[in-house]
Amino acid sequence: QVQLVESGGGLVQPGGSLRLSCAASGSMFRFYNMGWYRQAPGKQRGLVAVISTGGRTNIAESVKGRFTISRDNAKNTVYLQMNSLKPEDTAVYYCNADNGGLNWGQGTQVTVSS
């Protein structure tokens, strides 16, 4: 069905920025509300941002004002712009439909550290 590949993670200092990308295969991408999830060691995976098929967004309170989600349906891609990064943002970041119903990709590691 839909294959998801995340990229753009890395090591960044507190206060820095990263832009994550999620590339999706298949022709059904435009029919899904899409979200970015993250999972830190010892914690469960949770949603941090969602964008609907029409472009409406919802952002978790913990990252509101710092993270922005966007999508380009022509490119089958979802983005997460992360600014003012904090050590507590350290996690593996995944994309998926907002109900988690697609096959999970490998994720991309984000490490915020001095």
Coordinates of C-alpha atoms in Angstrom, one line a residue, residues 26-107:
G26 CA 1.7 5.0 -3.7
S27 CA -1.3 6.9 -5.1
M28 CA -3.4 7.1 -1.9
F29 CA -1.3 9.6 0.0
R30 CA -3.6 12.6 -0.6
F31 CA -6.5 10.8 1.1
Y32 CA -4.8 10.5 4.5
N33 CA -4.6 12.9 7.4
M34 CA -0.9 12.6 8.2
G35 CA 1.0 13.0 11.5
W36 CA 4.4 13.1 13.0
Y37 CA 5.0 10.9 16.0
R38 CA 8.0 10.6 18.3
Q39 CA 9.2 8.0 20.8
A40 CA 11.9 8.7 23.4
P41 CA 13.6 5.9 25.3
G42 CA 11.4 4.4 28.0
K43 CA 8.3 6.3 26.7
Q44 CA 5.4 5.4 24.5
R45 CA 5.1 6.7 21.0
G46 CA 2.9 9.8 20.7
L47 CA 1.6 12.3 18.2
V48 CA 3.3 15.7 18.1
A49 CA 1.6 17.2 15.0
V50 CA -1.2 16.4 12.5
I51 CA -2.1 17.9 9.1
S52 CA -5.4 17.0 7.4
T53 CA -5.9 16.3 3.7
G54 CA -7.1 19.9 3.4
G55 CA -4.1 21.4 5.3
R56 CA -5.6 22.0 8.7
T57 CA -3.1 21.5 11.5
N58 CA -3.1 20.5 15.1
I59 CA 0.1 20.8 17.2
A60 CA 0.8 19.2 20.6
E61 CA 1.1 21.7 23.5
S62 CA 4.6 20.6 24.3
V63 CA 5.9 21.8 20.9
K64 CA 3.4 24.5 19.9
G65 CA 5.1 27.6 18.7
R66 CA 8.3 25.7 17.9
F67 CA 7.2 23.0 15.4
T68 CA 5.3 23.4 12.1
I69 CA 3.9 20.6 10.0
S70 CA 3.2 21.0 6.3
R71 CA 2.5 18.8 3.2
D72 CA 3.0 18.8 -0.5
N73 CA 0.6 16.3 -2.1
A74 CA 2.1 16.7 -5.5
K75 CA 5.4 15.4 -4.0
N76 CA 3.8 12.9 -1.7
T77 CA 5.8 14.4 1.2
V78 CA 5.1 15.7 4.7
Y79 CA 7.5 18.0 6.5
L80 CA 8.2 18.9 10.1
Q81 CA 10.1 22.1 10.7
M82 CA 11.5 22.1 14.3
N83 CA 12.9 25.3 15.8
S84 CA 14.2 26.2 19.2
L85 CA 15.0 22.5 19.9
K86 CA 15.3 21.3 23.5
P87 CA 17.0 18.2 24.9
E88 CA 13.5 16.8 25.8
D89 CA 12.8 16.7 22.0
T90 CA 15.3 13.9 21.6
A91 CA 13.5 10.9 20.1
V92 CA 13.0 8.8 17.0
Y93 CA 10.5 10.6 14.8
Y94 CA 8.1 8.8 12.6
C95 CA 5.3 9.8 10.2
N96 CA 2.1 7.9 9.6
A97 CA -1.6 8.5 9.1
D98 CA -3.2 10.1 12.1
N99 CA -4.7 6.8 13.2
G100 CA -1.4 5.0 12.8
G101 CA -2.9 2.7 10.2
L102 CA -0.1 2.6 7.7
N103 CA 3.1 0.5 7.8
W104 CA 5.6 2.2 10.1
G105 CA 8.9 3.3 8.5
Q106 CA 12.3 3.2 10.3
G107 CA 12.0 6.7 11.6

